[in-house]
Short mmCIF file of C-alpha atoms in Angstrom, two decimals:
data_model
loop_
_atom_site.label_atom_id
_atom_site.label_comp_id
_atom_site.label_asym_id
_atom_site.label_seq_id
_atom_site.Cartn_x
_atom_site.Cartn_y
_atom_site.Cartn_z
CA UNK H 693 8.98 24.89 -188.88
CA UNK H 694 10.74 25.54 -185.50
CA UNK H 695 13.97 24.15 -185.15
CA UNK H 696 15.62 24.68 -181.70
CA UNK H 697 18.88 26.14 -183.06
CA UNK H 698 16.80 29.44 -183.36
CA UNK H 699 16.75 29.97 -180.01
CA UNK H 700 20.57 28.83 -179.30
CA UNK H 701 20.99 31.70 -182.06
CA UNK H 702 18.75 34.58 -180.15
CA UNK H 703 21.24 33.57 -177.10
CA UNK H 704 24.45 34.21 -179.77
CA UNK H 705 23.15 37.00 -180.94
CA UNK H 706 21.45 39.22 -177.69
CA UNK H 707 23.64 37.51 -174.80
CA UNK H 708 21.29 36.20 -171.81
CA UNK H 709 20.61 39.18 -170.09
CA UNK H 710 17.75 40.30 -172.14
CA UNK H 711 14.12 39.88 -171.62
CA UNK H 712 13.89 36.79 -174.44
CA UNK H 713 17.23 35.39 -173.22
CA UNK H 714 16.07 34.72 -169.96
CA UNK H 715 12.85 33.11 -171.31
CA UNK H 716 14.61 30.52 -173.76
CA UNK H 717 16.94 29.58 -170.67
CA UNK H 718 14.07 28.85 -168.36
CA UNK H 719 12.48 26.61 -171.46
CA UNK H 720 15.84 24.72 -172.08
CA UNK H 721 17.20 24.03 -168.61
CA UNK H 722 13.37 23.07 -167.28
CA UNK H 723 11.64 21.11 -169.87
CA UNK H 724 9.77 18.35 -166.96
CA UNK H 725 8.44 21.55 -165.33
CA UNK H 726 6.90 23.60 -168.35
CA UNK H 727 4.51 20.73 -169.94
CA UNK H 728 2.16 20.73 -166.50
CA UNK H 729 3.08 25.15 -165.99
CA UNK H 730 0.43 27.20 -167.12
CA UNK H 731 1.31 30.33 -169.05
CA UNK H 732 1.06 32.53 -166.26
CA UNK H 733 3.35 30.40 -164.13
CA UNK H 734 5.85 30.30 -166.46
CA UNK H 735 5.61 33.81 -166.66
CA UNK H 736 5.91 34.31 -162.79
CA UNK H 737 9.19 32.25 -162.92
CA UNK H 738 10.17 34.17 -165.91
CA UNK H 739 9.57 37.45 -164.35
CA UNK H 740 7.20 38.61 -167.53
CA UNK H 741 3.87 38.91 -168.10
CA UNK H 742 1.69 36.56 -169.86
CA UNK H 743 1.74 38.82 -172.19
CA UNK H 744 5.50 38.69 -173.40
CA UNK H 745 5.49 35.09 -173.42
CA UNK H 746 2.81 35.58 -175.82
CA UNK H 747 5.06 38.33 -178.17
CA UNK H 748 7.99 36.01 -177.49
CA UNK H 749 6.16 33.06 -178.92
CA UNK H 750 5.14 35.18 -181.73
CA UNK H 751 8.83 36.44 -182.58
CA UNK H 752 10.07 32.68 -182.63
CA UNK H 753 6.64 32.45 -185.74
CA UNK H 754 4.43 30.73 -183.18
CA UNK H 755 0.87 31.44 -183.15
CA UNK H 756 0.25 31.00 -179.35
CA UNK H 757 2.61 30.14 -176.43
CA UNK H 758 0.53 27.18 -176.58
CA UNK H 759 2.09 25.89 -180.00
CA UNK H 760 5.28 26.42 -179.38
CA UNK H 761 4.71 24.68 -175.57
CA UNK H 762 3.84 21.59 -178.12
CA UNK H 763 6.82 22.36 -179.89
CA UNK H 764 8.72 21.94 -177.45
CA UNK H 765 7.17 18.35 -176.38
CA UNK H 766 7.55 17.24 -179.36
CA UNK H 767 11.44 17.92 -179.48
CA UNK H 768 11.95 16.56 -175.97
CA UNK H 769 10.76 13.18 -177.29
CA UNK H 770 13.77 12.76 -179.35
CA UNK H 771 16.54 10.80 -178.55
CA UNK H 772 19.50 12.44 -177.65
CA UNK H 773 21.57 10.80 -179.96
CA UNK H 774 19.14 11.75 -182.78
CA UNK H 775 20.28 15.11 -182.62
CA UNK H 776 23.99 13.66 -183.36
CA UNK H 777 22.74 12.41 -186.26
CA UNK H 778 23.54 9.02 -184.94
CA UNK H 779 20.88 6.05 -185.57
CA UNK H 780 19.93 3.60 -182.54
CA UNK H 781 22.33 1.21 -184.24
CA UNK H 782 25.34 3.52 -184.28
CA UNK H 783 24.55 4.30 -180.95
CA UNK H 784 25.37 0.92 -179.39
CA UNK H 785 27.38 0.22 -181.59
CA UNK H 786 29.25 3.18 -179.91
CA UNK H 787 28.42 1.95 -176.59
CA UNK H 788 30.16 -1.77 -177.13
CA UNK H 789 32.40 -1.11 -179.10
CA UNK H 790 33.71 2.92 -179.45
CA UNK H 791 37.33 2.00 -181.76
CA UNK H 792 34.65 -0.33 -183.68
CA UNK H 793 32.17 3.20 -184.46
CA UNK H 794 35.53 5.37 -184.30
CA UNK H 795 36.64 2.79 -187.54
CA UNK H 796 33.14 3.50 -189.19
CA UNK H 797 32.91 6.73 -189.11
CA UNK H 798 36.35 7.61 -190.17
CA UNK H 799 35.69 5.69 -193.18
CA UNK H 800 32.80 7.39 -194.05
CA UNK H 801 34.69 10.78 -193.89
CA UNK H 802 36.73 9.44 -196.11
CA UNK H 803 34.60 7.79 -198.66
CA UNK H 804 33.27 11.38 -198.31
CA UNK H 805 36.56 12.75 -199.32
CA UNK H 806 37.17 10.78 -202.23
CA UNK H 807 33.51 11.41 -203.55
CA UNK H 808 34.33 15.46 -203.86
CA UNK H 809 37.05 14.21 -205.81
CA UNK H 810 34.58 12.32 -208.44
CA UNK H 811 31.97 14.96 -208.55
CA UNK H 812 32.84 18.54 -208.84
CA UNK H 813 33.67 20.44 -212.10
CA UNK H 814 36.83 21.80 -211.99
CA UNK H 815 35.78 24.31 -214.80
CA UNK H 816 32.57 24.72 -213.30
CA UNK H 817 33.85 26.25 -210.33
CA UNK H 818 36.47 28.43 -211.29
CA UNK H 819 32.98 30.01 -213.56
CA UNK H 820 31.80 30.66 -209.91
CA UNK H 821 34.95 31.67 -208.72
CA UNK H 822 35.23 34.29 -211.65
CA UNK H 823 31.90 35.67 -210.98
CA UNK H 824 32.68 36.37 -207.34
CA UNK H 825 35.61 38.04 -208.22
CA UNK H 826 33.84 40.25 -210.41
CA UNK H 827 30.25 40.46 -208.61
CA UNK H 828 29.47 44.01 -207.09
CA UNK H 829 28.31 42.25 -203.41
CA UNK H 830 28.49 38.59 -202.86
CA UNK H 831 25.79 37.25 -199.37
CA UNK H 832 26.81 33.89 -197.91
CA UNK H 833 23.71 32.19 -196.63
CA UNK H 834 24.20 29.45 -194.26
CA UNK H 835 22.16 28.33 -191.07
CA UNK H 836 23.86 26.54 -187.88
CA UNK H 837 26.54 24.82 -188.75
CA UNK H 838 26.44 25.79 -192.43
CA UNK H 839 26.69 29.34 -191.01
CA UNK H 840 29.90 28.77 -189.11
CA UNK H 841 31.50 27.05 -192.55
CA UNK H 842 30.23 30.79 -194.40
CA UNK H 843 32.24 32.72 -191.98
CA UNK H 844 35.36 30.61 -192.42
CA UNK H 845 34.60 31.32 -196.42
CA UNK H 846 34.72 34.90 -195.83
CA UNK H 847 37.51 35.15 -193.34
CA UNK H 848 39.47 33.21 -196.27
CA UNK H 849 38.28 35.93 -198.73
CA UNK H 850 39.06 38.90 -196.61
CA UNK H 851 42.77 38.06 -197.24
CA UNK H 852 42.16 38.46 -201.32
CA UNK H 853 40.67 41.73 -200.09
CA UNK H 854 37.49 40.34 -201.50
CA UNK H 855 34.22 41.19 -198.66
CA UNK H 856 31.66 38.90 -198.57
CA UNK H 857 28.70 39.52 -196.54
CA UNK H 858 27.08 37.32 -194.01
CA UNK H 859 23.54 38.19 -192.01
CA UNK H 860 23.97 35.93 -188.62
CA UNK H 861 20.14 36.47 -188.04
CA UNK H 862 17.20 35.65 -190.35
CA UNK H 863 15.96 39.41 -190.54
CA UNK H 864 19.94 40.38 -191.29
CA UNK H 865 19.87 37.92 -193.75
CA UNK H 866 16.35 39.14 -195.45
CA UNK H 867 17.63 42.93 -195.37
CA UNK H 868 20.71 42.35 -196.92
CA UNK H 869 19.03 40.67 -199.82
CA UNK H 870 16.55 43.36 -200.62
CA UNK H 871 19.27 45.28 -201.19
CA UNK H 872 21.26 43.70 -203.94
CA UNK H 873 20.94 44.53 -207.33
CA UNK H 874 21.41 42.57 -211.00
CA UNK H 875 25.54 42.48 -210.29
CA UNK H 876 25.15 40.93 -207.06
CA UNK H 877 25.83 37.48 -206.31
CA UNK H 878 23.88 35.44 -203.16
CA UNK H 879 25.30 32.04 -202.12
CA UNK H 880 23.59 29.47 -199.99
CA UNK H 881 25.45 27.06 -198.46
CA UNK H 882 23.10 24.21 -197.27
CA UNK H 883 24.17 20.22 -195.94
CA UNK H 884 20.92 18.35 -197.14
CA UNK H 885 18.87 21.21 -198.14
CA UNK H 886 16.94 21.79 -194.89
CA UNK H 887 17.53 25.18 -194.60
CA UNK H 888 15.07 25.21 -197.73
CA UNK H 889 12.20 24.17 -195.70
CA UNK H 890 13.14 25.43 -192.99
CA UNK H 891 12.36 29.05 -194.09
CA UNK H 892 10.06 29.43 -197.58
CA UNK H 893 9.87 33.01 -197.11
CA UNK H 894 13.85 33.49 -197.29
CA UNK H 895 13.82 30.82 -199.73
CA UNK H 896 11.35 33.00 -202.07
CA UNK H 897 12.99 36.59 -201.19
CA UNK H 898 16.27 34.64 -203.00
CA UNK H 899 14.38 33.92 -205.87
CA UNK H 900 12.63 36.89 -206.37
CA UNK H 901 16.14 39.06 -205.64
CA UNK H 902 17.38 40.19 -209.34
CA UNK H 903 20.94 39.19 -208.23
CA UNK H 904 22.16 35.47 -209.17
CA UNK H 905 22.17 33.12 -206.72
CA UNK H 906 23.69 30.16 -206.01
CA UNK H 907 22.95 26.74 -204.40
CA UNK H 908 26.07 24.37 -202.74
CA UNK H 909 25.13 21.81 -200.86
CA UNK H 910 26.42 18.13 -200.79
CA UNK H 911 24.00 15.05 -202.36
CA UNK H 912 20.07 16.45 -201.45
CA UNK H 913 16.76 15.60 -203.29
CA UNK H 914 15.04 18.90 -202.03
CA UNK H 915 12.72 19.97 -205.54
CA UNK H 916 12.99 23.89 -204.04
CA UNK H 917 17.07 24.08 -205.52
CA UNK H 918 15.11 24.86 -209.53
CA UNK H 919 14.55 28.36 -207.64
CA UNK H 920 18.42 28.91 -208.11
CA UNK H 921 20.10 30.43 -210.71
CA UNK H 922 22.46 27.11 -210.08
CA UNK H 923 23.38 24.30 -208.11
CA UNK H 924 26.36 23.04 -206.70
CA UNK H 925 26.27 19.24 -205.64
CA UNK H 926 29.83 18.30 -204.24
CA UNK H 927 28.94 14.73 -203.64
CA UNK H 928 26.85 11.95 -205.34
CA UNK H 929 25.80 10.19 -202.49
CA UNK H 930 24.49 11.17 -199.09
CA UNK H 931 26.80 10.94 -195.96
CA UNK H 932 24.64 11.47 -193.21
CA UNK H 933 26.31 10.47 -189.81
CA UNK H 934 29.52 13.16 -190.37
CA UNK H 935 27.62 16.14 -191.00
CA UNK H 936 29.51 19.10 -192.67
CA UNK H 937 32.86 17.23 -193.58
CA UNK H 938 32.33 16.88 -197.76
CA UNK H 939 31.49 21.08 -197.34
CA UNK H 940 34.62 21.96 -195.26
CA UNK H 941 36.57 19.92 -197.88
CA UNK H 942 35.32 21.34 -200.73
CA UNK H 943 35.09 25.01 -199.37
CA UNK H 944 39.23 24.69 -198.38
CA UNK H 945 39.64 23.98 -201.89
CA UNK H 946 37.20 27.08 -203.34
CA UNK H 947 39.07 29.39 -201.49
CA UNK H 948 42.36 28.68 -201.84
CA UNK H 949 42.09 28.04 -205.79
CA UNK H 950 39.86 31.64 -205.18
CA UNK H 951 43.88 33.13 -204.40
CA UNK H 952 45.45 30.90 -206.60
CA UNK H 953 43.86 32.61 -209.57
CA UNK H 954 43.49 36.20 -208.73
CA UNK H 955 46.52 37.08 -206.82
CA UNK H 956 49.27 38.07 -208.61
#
């Protein structure tokens, strides 16, 4: 399933100088011109061949430039505000009325707040906690923003002296899990579970990996979490519109109770 934050992560992760850099620019910053632009012509303005647009298509799991041309189409179609996970109704709302929305969505964060409270296990997580502390490697998984929140995790560790490794790119992510062994530890840190669907073949290298691993995400339905050792639901309900805010919560507390009962 393409998801466009893979190419905003190729531009992290090579700068836009390079050969594929220069491509995903062209597609982002031109998306009238490249529905009617055959592949040669968007090669030309590329300065590629045909043929790279073809291996570029391929790195990004296409089949064709073709599909991933319909890819594209398909994500231009979206409402901008879609991709804020706002709803047409929030939207105007926002429009008429912003201290009206501002109100609403602050009170979702909090409801948010106060449903952490409720649903994690105190116990439960100082078990995880423990096992970190002892665990011979420990891999955050995270995609997008969920990535960002594993970095902050293990810039928090780093002051216990405790390293926790994090792969910024899928193929980082799949070596450093071939390597772990029984002692190992691999946590996934997920909002609503897409990152499940989003990539099966991670998702099965994690299950398959003899190392324990560990699913936190906040309320999701997604049937693929039974590949986890365990799971890790921080809230009951779902709280769509704010995004990571339950996660950063609970995550400020994980780490700082981390210190609170391993430092001396």
């Amino acid at each position: 399933m393409f998801d466009i934050f893979d190419f905003l992560t190729y531009l992290n992760t090579h700068g836009k100088e390079t050969t594929y850099s220069k491509i995903i620019l062209f597609l982002l910053t031109h998306p009238e011109e490249v529905p009617s632009l055959t592949i040669s012509e968007i090669a030309e303005k590329c300065y590629v061949s045909p043929a790279t647009l073809t291996r570029f298509s391929r790195h990004f799991r296409f089949a064709s430039f073709a599909d991933l041309r319909d890819a594209l189409q398909q994500l231009d179609g979206i409402t901008p505000y879609s991709g804020l996970r706002m709803n047409e109704k929030d939207f105007q709302l926002l429009q008429k009325d912003p201290k009206a929305y501002l109100t609403s969505y602050s009170e979702e964060i909090t409801a948010s707040i106060h449903d952490v409270l409720k649903t994690i296990d105190i116990e439960e997580i100082d078990q995880l906690l423990h096992k970190i502390h002892v665990a011979s490697e420990v891999v955050l998984i995270g995609y997008s923003s969920t990535l960002e929140l594993a970095k902050e995790v293990q810039s928090a560790f780093l002051s216990s002296r405790k390293i926790l490794y994090i792969g910024e790119t899928e193929q980082l992510q799949k070596e450093l899990i071939d390597q772990l062994d029984k002692n190992a530890l691999i946590i996934v840190i997920s909002s609503y579970g897409t990152l499940l669907t989003k990539n099966h073949e991670l998702t099965r290298k994690i299950s398959q990996s003899p190392a324990d691993s560990i699913f936190i995400t906040q309320n999701t339905k997604n049937t693929l979490t039974n590949q986890f050792t365990q799971t890790i639901r921080v809230t009951k309900e779902n709280y769509v519109q704010i995004g990571t805010y339950p996660l950063t919560f609970f995550f400020d507390y994980f780490t700082r109770r981390y210190v609170s009962l391993f430092e001396k």
